[in-house]
Coordinates of C-alpha atoms in Angstrom, one line a residue:
M131 CA -198.3 76.0 -54.3
K132 CA -195.1 77.5 -54.3
M133 CA -195.0 81.4 -54.6
T134 CA -192.5 83.2 -56.8
R135 CA -190.3 85.7 -55.4
V136 CA -189.6 88.9 -57.2
K137 CA -186.9 91.3 -57.1
V138 CA -188.2 94.6 -55.8
I139 CA -184.9 96.8 -56.9
P140 CA -183.5 97.1 -60.2
E141 CA -181.2 94.5 -61.6
H142 CA -177.9 97.3 -62.0
E143 CA -177.1 100.8 -61.8
S144 CA -178.6 103.6 -64.6
L145 CA -178.7 107.2 -65.2
T146 CA -181.8 107.1 -62.6
V147 CA -180.6 104.7 -60.4
E148 CA -177.8 104.5 -57.7
F149 CA -176.7 101.6 -55.0
K150 CA -174.8 103.2 -52.0
S151 CA -172.8 100.8 -49.9
D152 CA -173.7 102.1 -46.3
L153 CA -171.5 99.2 -44.0
K154 CA -168.9 102.2 -42.8
K155 CA -171.6 104.9 -42.4
L156 CA -171.8 106.3 -45.7
A157 CA -170.9 110.2 -45.6
D158 CA -174.1 112.1 -45.2
S159 CA -172.6 114.5 -47.9
E160 CA -172.1 111.9 -50.8
I161 CA -175.9 111.3 -50.0
V162 CA -177.0 115.1 -50.5
D163 CA -174.6 115.2 -53.7
T164 CA -176.4 112.1 -55.2
V165 CA -179.9 113.1 -54.6
V166 CA -178.5 116.6 -55.9
A167 CA -177.6 115.0 -59.3
L168 CA -180.4 113.1 -59.6
S169 CA -182.5 115.9 -59.4
N170 CA -180.4 117.8 -61.8
T171 CA -180.8 115.0 -64.5
D172 CA -183.8 112.6 -64.8
G173 CA -184.6 112.2 -61.3
G174 CA -184.6 108.7 -60.0
S175 CA -183.8 106.2 -56.9
L176 CA -181.0 105.9 -54.5
F177 CA -180.7 102.9 -52.4
L178 CA -178.7 102.9 -49.0
G179 CA -177.4 99.3 -48.0
I180 CA -176.7 97.8 -51.7
E181 CA -173.4 97.5 -53.2
D182 CA -172.8 98.3 -56.8
D183 CA -173.3 94.9 -57.8
G184 CA -176.3 94.6 -56.4
T185 CA -175.7 92.6 -53.3
V186 CA -177.8 93.9 -50.5
T187 CA -175.8 94.4 -47.0
G188 CA -178.1 96.6 -44.9
V189 CA -177.9 100.4 -44.2
H190 CA -176.5 101.8 -41.3
E191 CA -178.7 102.1 -38.0
R192 CA -177.6 106.2 -38.6
H193 CA -179.8 106.3 -41.6
S194 CA -182.2 103.8 -41.1
D195 CA -185.0 106.6 -39.7
S196 CA -186.9 107.1 -43.2
T197 CA -188.7 110.4 -41.7
Q198 CA -185.7 111.9 -40.4
L199 CA -183.6 111.1 -43.7
A200 CA -186.4 113.1 -45.7
A201 CA -186.1 115.6 -43.7
F202 CA -182.4 115.8 -43.3
L203 CA -182.2 115.9 -47.5
A204 CA -185.0 118.7 -47.6
N205 CA -183.2 121.0 -45.0
N206 CA -179.6 120.2 -46.7
T207 CA -180.8 121.0 -50.6
V208 CA -181.3 124.3 -52.2
P209 CA -184.3 124.7 -53.2
P210 CA -185.7 121.8 -50.8
V211 CA -185.8 118.4 -52.8
S212 CA -189.2 116.7 -51.5
A213 CA -187.8 113.3 -51.7
R214 CA -189.6 110.2 -50.8
V215 CA -187.9 107.7 -48.4
A216 CA -189.0 104.3 -47.9
S217 CA -187.6 101.5 -45.7
L218 CA -187.6 97.9 -47.5
T219 CA -186.6 94.6 -46.2
L220 CA -184.7 92.5 -48.4
D221 CA -182.4 89.3 -48.6
A222 CA -179.0 89.4 -50.0
N223 CA -180.5 88.7 -53.6
G224 CA -182.6 91.9 -53.6
T225 CA -186.1 90.0 -52.6
S226 CA -188.4 91.0 -49.9
S227 CA -187.8 89.2 -47.2
D228 CA -189.3 89.6 -43.6
A229 CA -186.4 87.9 -42.3
G230 CA -184.1 90.0 -44.3
M231 CA -181.7 93.4 -44.0
S232 CA -183.2 96.8 -44.0
V233 CA -182.6 99.0 -47.1
I234 CA -183.8 102.6 -47.6
E235 CA -184.6 103.8 -50.9
V236 CA -184.8 107.3 -51.7
E237 CA -187.1 108.5 -54.6
V238 CA -185.7 111.8 -56.2
P239 CA -188.2 113.9 -58.6
R240 CA -186.6 115.6 -61.2
S241 CA -186.5 119.2 -60.5
T242 CA -187.6 122.0 -62.1
A243 CA -185.0 124.4 -61.1
I244 CA -181.3 124.1 -60.6
V245 CA -180.8 122.3 -57.3
S246 CA -177.6 122.3 -55.1
S247 CA -176.5 121.2 -52.1
A248 CA -176.8 123.8 -48.5
S249 CA -172.6 124.1 -49.1
G250 CA -173.2 125.2 -52.5
K251 CA -172.3 121.8 -54.8
I252 CA -174.3 121.4 -57.6
M253 CA -174.0 117.9 -59.6
R254 CA -175.7 116.1 -62.1
R255 CA -175.6 112.6 -63.5
R256 CA -174.1 111.0 -66.7
L257 CA -173.0 107.8 -68.1
K258 CA -169.0 106.9 -68.5
A259 CA -167.8 105.3 -71.4
D260 CA -168.3 101.8 -70.1
G261 CA -172.0 102.6 -69.6
S262 CA -172.0 103.0 -65.6
P263 CA -173.5 105.9 -63.8
E264 CA -171.5 108.7 -61.8
S265 CA -172.3 111.8 -60.4
V266 CA -170.1 114.5 -61.6
A267 CA -170.3 118.6 -61.3
L268 CA -172.6 120.6 -63.1
Y269 CA -170.3 123.3 -64.5
P270 CA -171.3 127.1 -65.1
Y271 CA -171.4 126.4 -69.0
E272 CA -173.7 123.6 -68.5
I273 CA -176.2 125.2 -66.4
I274 CA -177.5 127.5 -69.4
T275 CA -178.3 123.9 -71.2
R276 CA -180.1 122.8 -68.2
L277 CA -182.2 125.9 -67.5
S278 CA -182.9 126.2 -71.4
T279 CA -184.0 122.5 -71.2
I280 CA -186.7 122.7 -68.3
G281 CA -187.9 126.5 -69.9
Q282 CA -186.5 128.5 -67.3
L283 CA -184.0 130.3 -69.8
D284 CA -184.2 131.5 -73.5
Y285 CA -180.3 131.6 -74.5
S286 CA -181.2 132.9 -77.9
S287 CA -182.7 136.1 -76.2
F288 CA -179.2 137.3 -74.6
P289 CA -178.0 140.1 -76.0
V290 CA -174.2 139.9 -77.6
P291 CA -171.7 142.1 -75.5
D292 CA -169.7 144.5 -77.4
S293 CA -171.8 144.4 -80.4
T294 CA -173.7 147.0 -82.5
I295 CA -176.2 146.7 -85.5
N296 CA -173.6 147.3 -87.6
D297 CA -172.4 143.6 -87.1
F298 CA -175.5 142.6 -89.0
D299 CA -174.4 141.8 -92.7
P300 CA -176.1 143.9 -95.2
V301 CA -176.3 141.1 -97.4
E302 CA -178.0 138.9 -95.2
I303 CA -180.4 141.7 -94.2
Q304 CA -181.4 141.8 -97.9
R305 CA -181.7 137.6 -98.0
L306 CA -184.2 138.7 -95.0
R307 CA -186.2 140.6 -96.7
N308 CA -186.1 138.2 -100.0
I309 CA -187.5 135.8 -97.9
L310 CA -190.3 137.8 -96.2
M311 CA -191.4 138.8 -100.0
R312 CA -191.3 135.0 -101.0
N313 CA -192.8 133.1 -98.0
K314 CA -196.7 133.6 -98.2
G315 CA -197.0 132.3 -94.4
A316 CA -194.6 135.3 -93.5
D317 CA -195.8 138.2 -91.6
Q318 CA -195.7 140.6 -94.7
S319 CA -196.4 143.8 -92.2
L320 CA -192.6 143.4 -91.6
L321 CA -191.8 144.4 -95.1
E322 CA -193.0 147.9 -94.4
L323 CA -190.7 148.7 -91.7
S324 CA -187.3 150.4 -91.7
D325 CA -184.2 148.1 -90.8
E326 CA -184.1 149.0 -87.4
E327 CA -187.8 148.8 -86.8
L328 CA -187.4 145.0 -88.7
F329 CA -184.5 144.1 -86.1
S330 CA -186.5 145.4 -83.1
A331 CA -190.0 143.2 -84.1
L332 CA -188.2 140.1 -84.8
R333 CA -186.3 140.6 -81.5
M334 CA -182.9 140.5 -83.5
T335 CA -181.9 143.5 -81.1
T336 CA -182.9 144.5 -77.9
S337 CA -182.2 147.8 -75.7
V338 CA -178.9 147.9 -73.5
N339 CA -178.5 151.2 -71.8
G340 CA -181.1 152.9 -74.2
A341 CA -178.9 151.5 -77.6
P342 CA -180.2 148.7 -79.7
T343 CA -178.0 145.7 -79.2
P344 CA -177.7 142.4 -81.4
T345 CA -179.3 139.5 -79.7
V346 CA -177.9 135.7 -80.0
T347 CA -181.1 135.3 -82.5
G348 CA -179.9 138.4 -84.5
I349 CA -176.4 137.4 -84.8
L350 CA -177.5 133.5 -86.0
L351 CA -180.2 134.8 -88.5
A352 CA -177.7 137.3 -89.9
G353 CA -174.3 138.3 -88.3
K354 CA -171.2 139.1 -89.8
P355 CA -168.7 135.8 -90.0
D356 CA -166.5 137.3 -87.1
I357 CA -169.0 138.5 -84.5
I358 CA -171.1 134.6 -85.4
H359 CA -168.0 132.8 -84.6
R360 CA -167.2 134.9 -81.0
A361 CA -171.2 135.1 -80.1
A362 CA -172.2 131.7 -81.1
P363 CA -169.2 129.6 -81.9
T364 CA -171.6 126.2 -81.6
H365 CA -173.8 127.5 -84.5
E366 CA -171.9 125.1 -87.4
A367 CA -174.1 122.5 -89.4
T368 CA -173.1 119.4 -92.1
F369 CA -174.4 118.0 -94.9
Q370 CA -173.6 114.5 -95.8
V371 CA -174.6 112.2 -99.0
L372 CA -173.6 108.5 -98.7
A373 CA -173.9 106.1 -101.3
G374 CA -173.0 102.6 -99.5
T375 CA -169.8 103.7 -97.6
E376 CA -169.0 106.2 -100.6
V377 CA -169.1 109.9 -99.3
R378 CA -170.9 111.7 -102.5
L379 CA -171.1 115.1 -100.4
N380 CA -169.6 116.6 -97.3
Q381 CA -170.0 120.3 -97.1
D382 CA -169.9 122.3 -93.9
F383 CA -171.8 125.5 -92.9
D384 CA -170.8 128.5 -90.6
Q385 CA -172.8 130.8 -92.2
P386 CA -175.6 132.9 -90.8
L387 CA -178.6 130.7 -90.4
L388 CA -180.8 132.3 -93.1
Y389 CA -178.1 131.4 -95.5
T390 CA -177.6 127.9 -94.1
I391 CA -181.3 126.9 -94.3
E392 CA -181.4 128.4 -97.7
K393 CA -178.6 126.7 -99.3
M394 CA -179.4 123.2 -97.7
G395 CA -182.9 123.5 -99.1
D396 CA -181.2 124.3 -102.6
M397 CA -179.1 120.9 -102.1
F398 CA -182.2 119.1 -101.0
E399 CA -183.5 119.3 -104.4
A400 CA -180.5 117.8 -106.2
W401 CA -180.8 114.7 -104.2
N402 CA -184.7 114.6 -103.4
P403 CA -185.8 112.6 -106.9
E404 CA -189.3 112.7 -107.8
R405 CA -191.6 109.9 -109.4
E406 CA -194.9 110.4 -111.1
F407 CA -198.2 108.7 -110.7
E408 CA -201.1 108.4 -113.2
D409 CA -204.2 109.7 -111.5
G410 CA -206.9 109.6 -114.3
L411 CA -205.9 112.4 -116.5
F412 CA -203.4 113.6 -114.5
R413 CA -199.8 112.7 -113.0
T414 CA -199.0 113.2 -109.4
P415 CA -195.5 114.1 -108.5
A416 CA -194.1 112.2 -105.6
P417 CA -190.5 113.1 -104.3
E418 CA -188.1 110.8 -102.5
F419 CA -188.8 113.3 -99.4
D420 CA -191.7 115.3 -98.9
R421 CA -190.1 119.3 -99.3
R422 CA -192.3 120.6 -96.8
A423 CA -191.3 117.8 -94.0
L424 CA -188.1 118.3 -95.2
R425 CA -188.1 122.1 -94.5
E426 CA -189.9 121.9 -91.0
A427 CA -187.3 119.2 -89.9
L428 CA -184.3 121.2 -91.1
V429 CA -185.7 124.6 -89.2
N430 CA -186.7 122.6 -86.2
A431 CA -183.0 121.3 -85.8
F432 CA -181.9 125.0 -85.9
G433 CA -184.6 126.5 -84.0
H434 CA -184.3 123.9 -80.9
R435 CA -180.6 123.0 -80.7
D436 CA -178.9 123.9 -78.1
Y437 CA -176.4 127.2 -78.9
S438 CA -174.7 126.6 -75.4
A439 CA -173.4 122.9 -76.3
M440 CA -170.7 121.8 -78.3
G441 CA -171.8 119.9 -81.6
R442 CA -173.7 121.0 -84.9
V443 CA -176.8 120.2 -86.9
R444 CA -175.9 117.5 -88.9
V445 CA -178.3 116.2 -92.1
L446 CA -177.2 112.8 -93.8
I447 CA -178.7 111.6 -96.7
D448 CA -178.2 107.7 -97.1
D449 CA -179.4 104.6 -98.9
E450 CA -181.9 104.2 -96.1
G451 CA -183.2 107.4 -95.9
L452 CA -182.8 111.4 -94.2
T453 CA -181.4 111.6 -90.7
I454 CA -181.5 115.0 -89.5
S455 CA -179.7 115.5 -85.5
N456 CA -179.0 118.5 -83.6
P457 CA -177.4 119.0 -80.2
G458 CA -179.8 119.4 -77.2
G459 CA -182.5 116.8 -76.1
F460 CA -186.2 117.3 -75.8
V461 CA -187.1 119.9 -73.4
E462 CA -188.8 119.9 -70.4
G463 CA -191.9 117.9 -70.6
I464 CA -191.3 116.5 -74.6
N465 CA -190.7 113.1 -75.2
I466 CA -191.0 110.4 -78.2
R467 CA -194.3 109.5 -77.1
N468 CA -196.3 112.8 -76.4
L469 CA -194.5 114.6 -79.7
L470 CA -197.7 115.0 -81.4
T471 CA -199.9 116.2 -78.5
A472 CA -197.9 118.2 -76.0
E473 CA -198.3 122.2 -76.2
P474 CA -195.6 123.6 -78.7
R475 CA -192.8 124.5 -76.5
G476 CA -189.0 125.2 -77.5
R477 CA -185.5 125.9 -76.2
N478 CA -185.1 129.3 -78.2
E479 CA -188.4 131.2 -78.1
C480 CA -186.9 134.1 -79.5
L481 CA -185.2 132.4 -82.4
M482 CA -188.0 130.1 -83.4
G483 CA -190.4 133.3 -83.0
A484 CA -188.5 135.0 -85.8
L485 CA -188.3 131.8 -87.8
K486 CA -192.2 131.9 -87.9
R487 CA -192.7 135.4 -88.5
V488 CA -190.2 135.2 -91.4
G489 CA -192.2 132.4 -92.7
L490 CA -189.6 129.6 -92.5
A491 CA -191.5 127.9 -89.6
E492 CA -194.8 126.6 -88.7
R493 CA -197.0 129.6 -87.3
T494 CA -198.5 127.6 -85.4
G495 CA -195.6 125.7 -83.6
R496 CA -196.8 122.4 -85.1
G497 CA -194.0 122.0 -87.5
I498 CA -194.0 118.2 -86.0
D499 CA -197.7 117.8 -87.6
R500 CA -196.0 118.9 -90.9
I501 CA -193.4 116.4 -90.8
Y502 CA -195.6 113.1 -90.0
E503 CA -198.0 114.6 -92.6
G504 CA -195.1 114.5 -95.0
S505 CA -194.9 110.8 -94.7
L506 CA -198.6 109.7 -94.2
A507 CA -199.7 111.6 -97.4
F508 CA -197.8 109.3 -99.4
G509 CA -198.4 106.0 -97.4
R510 CA -195.1 105.8 -96.2
P511 CA -193.3 104.7 -92.9
L512 CA -193.8 107.1 -90.1
P513 CA -190.9 109.5 -89.0
D514 CA -188.6 107.5 -86.9
Y515 CA -187.4 109.8 -83.7
S516 CA -185.9 106.4 -81.6
G517 CA -182.4 107.8 -81.9
S518 CA -183.2 110.7 -79.9
T519 CA -181.2 110.9 -76.6
S520 CA -180.8 113.2 -73.5
T521 CA -178.3 115.3 -75.6
T522 CA -179.6 114.8 -79.0
V523 CA -182.7 114.9 -81.0
Q524 CA -182.7 112.7 -84.4
V525 CA -185.5 112.3 -86.8
F526 CA -185.3 109.3 -89.4
I527 CA -187.2 109.5 -92.5
S528 CA -187.4 106.6 -94.3
R529 CA -186.3 106.2 -98.3
T530 CA -189.4 103.9 -99.2
A531 CA -191.6 104.0 -102.4
P532 CA -194.8 105.9 -102.1
D533 CA -198.3 104.3 -102.1
P534 CA -200.1 105.6 -105.5
L535 CA -203.2 104.2 -104.2
F536 CA -203.4 105.3 -100.9
M537 CA -202.2 108.9 -102.2
K538 CA -205.3 108.6 -104.6
M539 CA -207.8 107.6 -101.8
I540 CA -206.6 110.9 -99.7
S541 CA -206.5 112.8 -102.5
E542 CA -210.4 111.8 -103.6
E543 CA -211.4 112.3 -100.0
A544 CA -209.8 115.9 -99.4
A545 CA -211.4 116.7 -102.8
R546 CA -214.8 115.2 -101.7
T547 CA -215.0 117.4 -98.6
G548 CA -213.0 120.2 -99.6
S549 CA -210.5 119.9 -96.7
P550 CA -207.5 117.3 -96.2
L551 CA -207.7 114.8 -93.8
S552 CA -206.5 115.6 -90.3
L553 CA -203.3 114.0 -88.9
L554 CA -205.2 111.6 -86.5
S555 CA -207.5 110.5 -89.6
L556 CA -204.5 109.8 -91.6
L557 CA -202.8 108.2 -88.6
V558 CA -205.9 105.7 -88.2
L559 CA -205.6 104.9 -92.0
N560 CA -201.9 104.2 -91.8
A561 CA -202.1 102.1 -88.7
L562 CA -204.7 99.5 -90.6
K563 CA -203.3 100.0 -93.8
S564 CA -200.3 98.4 -92.2
Q565 CA -201.7 95.9 -89.8
R566 CA -204.6 95.0 -91.9
R567 CA -207.4 94.4 -89.0
L568 CA -207.0 95.8 -85.5
S569 CA -209.4 95.6 -82.5
A570 CA -210.5 99.1 -80.9
Q571 CA -208.6 98.8 -78.2
E572 CA -205.4 97.9 -80.4
L573 CA -206.0 100.9 -83.0
I574 CA -206.6 103.1 -80.0
A575 CA -203.6 102.2 -78.4
Q576 CA -201.6 103.1 -80.9
L577 CA -202.7 106.6 -81.3
P578 CA -200.8 109.2 -79.4
F579 CA -204.4 111.3 -78.6
S580 CA -207.1 110.7 -76.0
E581 CA -209.2 108.1 -76.5
A582 CA -212.3 110.5 -77.2
K583 CA -210.7 112.1 -80.2
A584 CA -209.4 108.7 -81.6
R585 CA -213.1 107.5 -81.6
S586 CA -214.2 110.5 -82.9
A587 CA -211.7 110.4 -85.8
I588 CA -212.6 106.4 -86.1
G589 CA -216.5 107.6 -86.4
N590 CA -216.1 110.0 -88.9
L591 CA -213.7 107.6 -91.0
I592 CA -216.5 104.9 -90.8
E593 CA -219.2 107.7 -92.1
A594 CA -216.7 108.4 -94.8
G595 CA -216.6 105.2 -96.1
L596 CA -212.9 104.7 -95.5
I597 CA -212.8 101.9 -92.7
E598 CA -215.3 99.4 -91.8
A599 CA -216.1 98.2 -88.1
W600 CA -217.3 94.4 -87.3
G601 CA -218.2 93.1 -84.1
Q602 CA -219.5 94.6 -80.9
G603 CA -218.4 95.9 -77.7
N604 CA -215.3 94.2 -76.8
S605 CA -215.0 92.1 -79.7
R606 CA -215.3 95.0 -82.0
A607 CA -212.6 95.2 -84.8
Y608 CA -211.7 97.7 -87.4
A609 CA -210.1 97.1 -91.4
L610 CA -210.4 99.4 -94.5
S611 CA -213.6 99.3 -96.2
K612 CA -214.3 97.4 -98.9
S613 CA -214.3 100.5 -101.4
V614 CA -211.0 100.9 -100.7
Y615 CA -209.8 97.5 -101.2
A616 CA -211.5 97.5 -104.4
R617 CA -209.6 100.7 -105.1
K618 CA -206.4 98.7 -104.7
G619 CA -207.4 95.6 -106.7
K620 CA -207.4 93.5 -103.5
E621 CA -211.2 92.3 -103.0
I622 CA -209.7 89.0 -101.5
E623 CA -208.1 90.5 -99.0
Y624 CA -211.2 92.2 -97.9
S625 CA -213.3 89.0 -98.1
R626 CA -210.5 87.4 -95.6
Q627 CA -210.8 90.2 -93.3
A628 CA -214.7 89.7 -93.1
D629 CA -214.6 86.0 -92.4
I630 CA -212.4 86.6 -89.5
D631 CA -215.4 87.6 -87.8
K632 CA -217.6 84.7 -88.7
L633 CA -214.9 82.4 -87.6
R634 CA -214.3 84.2 -84.2
H635 CA -217.8 84.5 -83.5
E636 CA -218.2 80.6 -83.6
E637 CA -215.0 80.1 -81.5
L638 CA -216.7 82.7 -79.0
I639 CA -220.0 80.6 -78.9
L640 CA -218.1 77.3 -78.4
Q641 CA -215.8 78.8 -75.6
L642 CA -218.9 80.4 -73.6
A643 CA -220.7 76.8 -73.6
K644 CA -217.5 75.6 -71.9
Q645 CA -217.7 78.1 -69.2
H646 CA -221.0 77.6 -68.8
G647 CA -220.5 73.9 -68.1
G648 CA -221.1 72.4 -71.9
S649 CA -224.5 74.1 -72.6
I650 CA -225.9 77.9 -73.6
T651 CA -228.8 79.3 -74.7
T652 CA -229.9 81.3 -77.8
R653 CA -230.2 84.6 -74.9
D654 CA -226.6 83.9 -73.7
V655 CA -225.4 84.3 -77.4
E656 CA -227.3 87.4 -78.1
Q657 CA -225.7 89.1 -74.9
L658 CA -222.0 87.5 -75.9
L659 CA -222.6 88.8 -79.5
R660 CA -224.6 92.0 -79.0
M661 CA -226.7 91.0 -82.1
K662 CA -230.8 90.5 -82.4
H663 CA -232.6 87.2 -81.7
K664 CA -232.7 85.9 -85.5
Q665 CA -228.8 86.8 -85.8
A666 CA -228.0 84.8 -82.8
Y667 CA -230.4 81.8 -83.7
R668 CA -228.8 81.5 -87.2
K669 CA -225.2 81.2 -85.5
I670 CA -226.2 78.4 -83.5
A671 CA -228.2 76.8 -85.8
K672 CA -224.9 76.4 -88.4
L673 CA -223.1 74.8 -85.4
V674 CA -226.0 72.4 -84.7
K675 CA -225.9 71.7 -88.5
E676 CA -222.1 71.1 -88.7
G677 CA -222.5 68.8 -85.4
K678 CA -220.4 71.1 -82.8
L679 CA -223.8 71.9 -80.7
V680 CA -226.7 69.1 -79.8
L681 CA -230.1 70.9 -79.3
V682 CA -231.9 70.0 -76.2
G683 CA -235.9 70.4 -75.6
S684 CA -237.7 72.9 -77.8
G685 CA -239.2 76.3 -77.7
R686 CA -238.5 78.7 -74.6
A687 CA -236.6 75.8 -72.6
A688 CA -234.3 75.1 -75.8
S689 CA -230.7 75.1 -74.9
Y690 CA -227.9 73.9 -76.7
R691 CA -224.5 71.6 -75.4
L692 CA -221.5 70.5 -76.9
P693 CA -221.2 66.8 -78.0

């Protein structure tokens, strides 16, 4: 039998993969610079002895000792990079071969600090216009971005040089107090403070040489225009509305954040039409986009953006839906897969702390939950963060008609229990609503929570009568309950889901007979389907009646074989 040879190196270079030719003995400094660049970006692998096109040409004997190279890299990086160095033997195409050439792979971890070479060079990785990677210098202004991304620095807490509390706009200070009075979730004790005490409590000022000095947070929230442009020139935002290719609205904002967030919220209302659905004697409003989710997404964009990088917060409403994007990728440890489960972390803790206390942001730090609930509560598709990159966070909320029957199910369950359904429960119901029927493994795999939490939520929904389970063990599957389908007027779909088990059980029994040499017993079926003796016997008897199995013997010695 011919064995398939597998290529053990990547097909091409990328942000996390670098090939280096070593035919003429690559300079040690270039190896160090590449390791530094990888460590300061996303980590990755450096392959010595491979050309840029992926052709294996072999490593120079000077770099062939993996232990010596690992020690060299640790001694020539600050702080030391603990790279894992391994020796590979590959043919020219990159597949493993005992008769091939020697190649060195250097696995570089992503650093939790700024790494430099021993000579002081600080490098990073980036993609060129053609998509190929390169290692370039990390400039001083980019260091702030890197440190804030890995949680080592909070730019929003910096004091603004040559500024005083007179640089706060009195109109914006009054706006701040009005917001505190309006928002039920705000820290009402702040209203009792004097202006200077309020600034200190919200960390809008910090003490410098004994004098209260505005921080970047303070200037962003309530600074006068000239000081904002000097201290935070990257604070700008844009609100756009498109109908097809026609621009219906395109407004730029360069005012303080409190003003911008308030005005954008008002503008949303004009482009967020509302429908009403009958719910018994009542009419339930359903806006195009959930208002609470919109506010959280907007505040997150301003609160978590990278103010040390050029760019602006962009809000776009078009035919497909709503898109909100901001400069600055996810902070270290946060990604699309763990958004709902990772511990709340921010790039600008000082700024987000102020926005939480004034009631504009979720006090628990779980604003992302509100964004998801805003879609799930109306039976709409989940928010989409797939457009995010290493330098931008982008959320897309689809413009989709709500599902009134799904809404009614959720509201009735909340009324019955006296509390709203949890986010995890909503995710379970949404998965079964969109995919009809899922095995236990399939359902749990789609939920961004631990298996224990997922099974607990599934159990609670079964007890509540919202979902049903069929089968046992590995064959167990879930779907929305009969009462849910009846409420939606789709009893036929429910019957179709229930009948799937009957057909699948027959297939499993016949398949087991084939695996057992063409013959099985009732006991075999009991163990296979984890059911009682009488249930197993009835299923076998049905197959015998249909001529799919033949009875052999009687009593305890009875068995059933394939015809």
